[in-house]
């Protein structure tokens, strides 16, 4: 797994990171909440180990922000606060599990494996309703599109166009394929309707992001992703 560790205490962070690496996991470490939130929203992780009390941005704020942005990465919340009310608050805010300090590394490892395993099982059930290409995600049930956690508003036709492109990601999609699948035309109306919608969609999903995802393949069509 690739794990994001958000922990401000150097000794605790070193202890956890050492154990995770010895277990064969990749570890990225953030020492404050602001840096942790940035990494969690710009990179892809299999799980997050999140300390509840952090400098710059509290761990609960990080947790609530991620869940509010539609980020479903499994999160193990760490805290020295052991009473039931604090544990319940953390779980209701979106944490997948809660571990009280001090703890044995073996317990942390077991809990981390558990939430990652449950997430993989859940992903199998969500596969038909969510599509993802790089950091772009479409939720077919909620009719929502997000890139790097940022919500993107699309018109119904743009949504349908993006859904089709995402289902064909990595492949070249021709004008004929788009006309038949998105517009239900079985002839070419000889208009620039596709060009207009592709241009609008590109502005919404690529503008402001470092890496473009929607490409024009000269003389052939369009491709979403690499």
Short mmCIF file of C-alpha atoms in Angstrom, two decimals:
data_model
loop_
_atom_site.label_atom_id
_atom_site.label_comp_id
_atom_site.label_asym_id
_atom_site.label_seq_id
_atom_site.Cartn_x
_atom_site.Cartn_y
_atom_site.Cartn_z
CA UNK A 1 0.00 0.00 0.00
CA UNK A 2 0.92 3.63 -0.34
CA UNK A 3 0.16 5.30 2.99
CA UNK A 4 -0.04 8.98 3.89
CA UNK A 5 1.06 9.55 7.49
CA UNK A 6 -0.06 12.91 8.96
CA UNK A 7 1.61 13.16 12.38
CA UNK A 8 3.38 16.13 13.98
CA UNK A 9 5.27 14.28 16.72
CA UNK A 10 8.68 13.28 15.26
CA UNK A 11 9.15 10.19 17.45
CA UNK A 12 5.66 8.84 16.78
CA UNK A 13 5.98 9.55 13.07
CA UNK A 14 9.36 7.80 12.87
CA UNK A 15 8.01 4.82 14.83
CA UNK A 16 5.01 4.38 12.52
CA UNK A 17 6.92 5.04 9.29
CA UNK A 18 9.61 2.51 10.22
CA UNK A 19 7.04 -0.20 10.87
CA UNK A 20 5.10 0.52 7.68
CA UNK A 21 8.24 0.45 5.53
CA UNK A 22 9.39 -2.79 7.13
CA UNK A 23 5.99 -4.23 6.18
CA UNK A 24 6.66 -3.23 2.58
CA UNK A 25 4.43 -0.16 2.37
CA UNK A 26 5.34 3.17 0.78
CA UNK A 27 5.06 6.10 3.20
CA UNK A 28 4.62 9.83 2.59
CA UNK A 29 4.83 11.94 5.75
CA UNK A 30 3.28 15.33 6.54
CA UNK A 31 4.07 17.02 9.84
CA UNK A 32 1.08 19.38 9.94
CA UNK A 33 -2.55 19.39 8.89
CA UNK A 34 -2.17 21.89 6.08
CA UNK A 35 0.57 19.90 4.34
CA UNK A 36 -1.33 16.68 4.99
CA UNK A 37 -4.51 18.01 3.39
CA UNK A 38 -2.54 19.20 0.37
CA UNK A 39 -0.95 15.79 -0.16
CA UNK A 40 -4.24 13.95 0.41
CA UNK A 41 -5.99 16.02 -2.27
CA UNK A 42 -3.22 16.07 -4.87
CA UNK A 43 -1.85 12.51 -4.60
CA UNK A 44 -3.45 9.06 -4.53
CA UNK A 45 -3.08 6.90 -1.41
CA UNK A 46 -4.43 3.52 -0.37
CA UNK A 47 -4.85 4.65 3.25
CA UNK A 48 -4.24 7.64 5.54
CA UNK A 49 -3.02 7.55 9.14
CA UNK A 50 -4.20 10.87 10.61
CA UNK A 51 -3.37 12.35 14.00
CA UNK A 52 -6.32 14.14 15.54
CA UNK A 53 -4.45 17.11 17.01
CA UNK A 54 -2.16 18.83 14.49
CA UNK A 55 -0.60 22.26 13.99
CA UNK A 56 -1.88 24.68 11.30
CA UNK A 57 -4.97 22.58 10.60
CA UNK A 58 -6.67 20.28 13.11
CA UNK A 59 -6.96 16.61 12.22
CA UNK A 60 -10.75 16.70 12.48
CA UNK A 61 -10.85 19.59 10.01
CA UNK A 62 -8.63 17.62 7.62
CA UNK A 63 -10.95 14.60 7.97
CA UNK A 64 -14.14 16.59 7.44
CA UNK A 65 -12.67 18.49 4.48
CA UNK A 66 -11.63 15.30 2.73
CA UNK A 67 -14.99 13.64 3.23
CA UNK A 68 -16.83 16.79 2.20
CA UNK A 69 -14.81 16.84 -1.02
CA UNK A 70 -15.79 13.26 -1.81
CA UNK A 71 -12.42 11.74 -0.93
CA UNK A 72 -13.10 8.16 0.23
CA UNK A 73 -9.52 7.10 1.05
CA UNK A 74 -9.61 4.86 4.17
CA UNK A 75 -8.57 6.90 7.24
CA UNK A 76 -7.26 5.61 10.56
CA UNK A 77 -7.58 8.39 13.14
CA UNK A 78 -5.00 8.52 15.95
CA UNK A 79 -5.64 10.37 19.19
CA UNK A 80 -4.65 10.61 22.82
CA UNK A 81 -8.33 11.34 23.56
CA UNK A 82 -9.68 8.00 24.71
CA UNK A 83 -13.23 8.67 25.90
CA UNK A 84 -16.22 7.33 24.02
CA UNK A 85 -17.53 10.74 22.92
CA UNK A 86 -14.26 11.59 21.15
CA UNK A 87 -14.13 8.20 19.42
CA UNK A 88 -17.74 8.51 18.29
CA UNK A 89 -17.14 12.05 17.01
CA UNK A 90 -14.16 10.89 14.96
CA UNK A 91 -16.06 7.98 13.43
CA UNK A 92 -19.11 10.10 12.65
CA UNK A 93 -16.87 12.68 10.97
CA UNK A 94 -15.81 10.00 8.50
CA UNK A 95 -12.90 8.09 10.01
CA UNK A 96 -12.90 4.38 9.17
CA UNK A 97 -11.29 3.44 12.48
CA UNK A 98 -9.97 5.11 15.64
CA UNK A 99 -6.83 4.14 17.55
CA UNK A 100 -5.97 5.58 20.97
CA UNK A 101 -2.39 6.53 21.86
CA UNK A 102 -0.21 4.92 23.09
CA UNK A 103 -0.58 1.84 20.90
CA UNK A 104 1.40 -1.17 19.72
CA UNK A 105 2.50 -1.05 16.10
CA UNK A 106 1.01 -4.51 15.53
CA UNK A 107 -2.45 -3.14 16.37
CA UNK A 108 -2.02 -0.16 14.07
CA UNK A 109 -0.92 -2.48 11.27
CA UNK A 110 -3.89 -4.79 11.79
CA UNK A 111 -6.39 -1.91 11.86
CA UNK A 112 -4.83 -0.36 8.75
CA UNK A 113 -5.06 -3.66 6.89
CA UNK A 114 -8.67 -3.97 8.00
CA UNK A 115 -9.85 -0.59 6.71
CA UNK A 116 -7.95 -1.05 3.44
CA UNK A 117 -9.55 -4.47 2.95
CA UNK A 118 -13.05 -3.12 3.64
CA UNK A 119 -12.43 -0.28 1.19
CA UNK A 120 -11.40 -2.71 -1.54
CA UNK A 121 -14.58 -4.73 -0.95
CA UNK A 122 -16.64 -1.54 -1.11
CA UNK A 123 -14.95 -0.44 -4.32
CA UNK A 124 -16.11 -3.65 -5.99
CA UNK A 125 -19.70 -2.72 -5.17
CA UNK A 126 -19.23 0.89 -6.32
CA UNK A 127 -17.47 -0.01 -9.55
CA UNK A 128 -20.57 0.40 -11.71
CA UNK A 129 -21.46 3.82 -10.29
CA UNK A 130 -18.04 5.53 -10.15
CA UNK A 131 -15.51 6.10 -12.90
CA UNK A 132 -12.01 7.48 -12.36
CA UNK A 133 -9.24 8.62 -14.68
CA UNK A 134 -6.15 9.97 -12.94
CA UNK A 135 -7.51 12.50 -10.37
CA UNK A 136 -10.80 12.99 -12.25
CA UNK A 137 -13.79 11.14 -10.81
CA UNK A 138 -17.42 10.91 -11.90
CA UNK A 139 -20.19 9.69 -9.59
CA UNK A 140 -22.97 8.39 -11.81
CA UNK A 141 -25.54 8.14 -9.01
CA UNK A 142 -24.98 11.58 -7.50
CA UNK A 143 -24.32 13.04 -10.98
CA UNK A 144 -21.20 14.75 -9.63
CA UNK A 145 -17.78 15.31 -11.16
CA UNK A 146 -14.66 16.15 -9.15
CA UNK A 147 -11.04 16.65 -10.05
CA UNK A 148 -8.45 16.57 -7.26
CA UNK A 149 -11.39 16.92 -4.87
CA UNK A 150 -12.69 20.08 -6.58
CA UNK A 151 -16.32 19.89 -7.70
CA UNK A 152 -16.90 20.62 -11.40
CA UNK A 153 -20.32 21.71 -12.64
CA UNK A 154 -21.36 20.21 -15.97
CA UNK A 155 -24.42 20.58 -18.17
CA UNK A 156 -26.33 17.31 -18.86
CA UNK A 157 -24.83 16.86 -22.33
CA UNK A 158 -21.32 17.61 -21.03
CA UNK A 159 -21.84 15.03 -18.28
CA UNK A 160 -22.91 12.42 -20.82
CA UNK A 161 -19.94 13.27 -23.04
CA UNK A 162 -17.49 12.96 -20.15
CA UNK A 163 -19.02 9.67 -19.01
CA UNK A 164 -18.55 8.20 -22.48
CA UNK A 165 -14.96 9.46 -22.74
CA UNK A 166 -14.15 8.06 -19.30
CA UNK A 167 -15.55 4.65 -20.21
CA UNK A 168 -13.27 4.71 -23.25
CA UNK A 169 -10.28 6.25 -21.46
CA UNK A 170 -6.94 5.74 -23.12
CA UNK A 171 -8.61 4.97 -26.46
CA UNK A 172 -9.14 7.30 -29.42
CA UNK A 173 -12.83 8.19 -29.76
CA UNK A 174 -13.97 9.28 -33.22
CA UNK A 175 -16.60 11.90 -34.13
CA UNK A 176 -18.86 9.13 -35.40
CA UNK A 177 -18.64 7.28 -32.08
CA UNK A 178 -19.55 10.45 -30.19
CA UNK A 179 -22.42 11.34 -32.51
CA UNK A 180 -23.93 7.87 -32.13
CA UNK A 181 -23.29 7.36 -28.41
CA UNK A 182 -23.75 10.84 -26.96
CA UNK A 183 -26.07 12.60 -29.42
CA UNK A 184 -27.92 9.53 -30.78
CA UNK A 185 -27.23 10.70 -34.32
CA UNK A 186 -26.59 7.98 -36.87
CA UNK A 187 -25.51 10.52 -39.47
CA UNK A 188 -23.15 13.49 -39.45
CA UNK A 189 -25.21 16.71 -39.18
CA UNK A 190 -22.20 18.64 -40.53
CA UNK A 191 -22.14 21.03 -37.56
CA UNK A 192 -19.46 21.91 -35.03
CA UNK A 193 -21.57 20.67 -32.10
CA UNK A 194 -18.89 18.19 -31.01
CA UNK A 195 -16.08 20.74 -31.20
CA UNK A 196 -18.08 23.22 -29.11
CA UNK A 197 -18.87 20.69 -26.39
CA UNK A 198 -15.34 19.28 -26.32
CA UNK A 199 -13.97 22.82 -25.94
CA UNK A 200 -16.34 23.60 -23.05
CA UNK A 201 -15.60 20.30 -21.36
CA UNK A 202 -11.84 20.80 -21.71
CA UNK A 203 -12.07 24.23 -20.08
CA UNK A 204 -13.94 22.78 -17.12
CA UNK A 205 -11.89 19.65 -16.44
CA UNK A 206 -8.41 20.83 -17.51
CA UNK A 207 -8.22 24.58 -16.96
CA UNK A 208 -6.41 25.39 -13.72
CA UNK A 209 -4.83 21.94 -13.44
CA UNK A 210 -1.19 21.20 -14.24
CA UNK A 211 -1.85 18.07 -16.30
CA UNK A 212 -4.30 18.10 -19.23
CA UNK A 213 -6.46 14.99 -19.54
CA UNK A 214 -8.57 15.64 -22.64
CA UNK A 215 -6.51 15.44 -25.83
CA UNK A 216 -7.30 16.04 -29.48
CA UNK A 217 -5.79 13.37 -31.76
CA UNK A 218 -5.34 15.18 -35.05
CA UNK A 219 -7.25 13.55 -37.88
CA UNK A 220 -8.68 10.85 -35.63
CA UNK A 221 -10.73 12.17 -32.72
CA UNK A 222 -10.29 12.63 -28.99
CA UNK A 223 -8.74 10.74 -26.10
CA UNK A 224 -9.19 11.08 -22.33
CA UNK A 225 -6.13 10.16 -20.29
CA UNK A 226 -2.70 9.03 -21.48
#
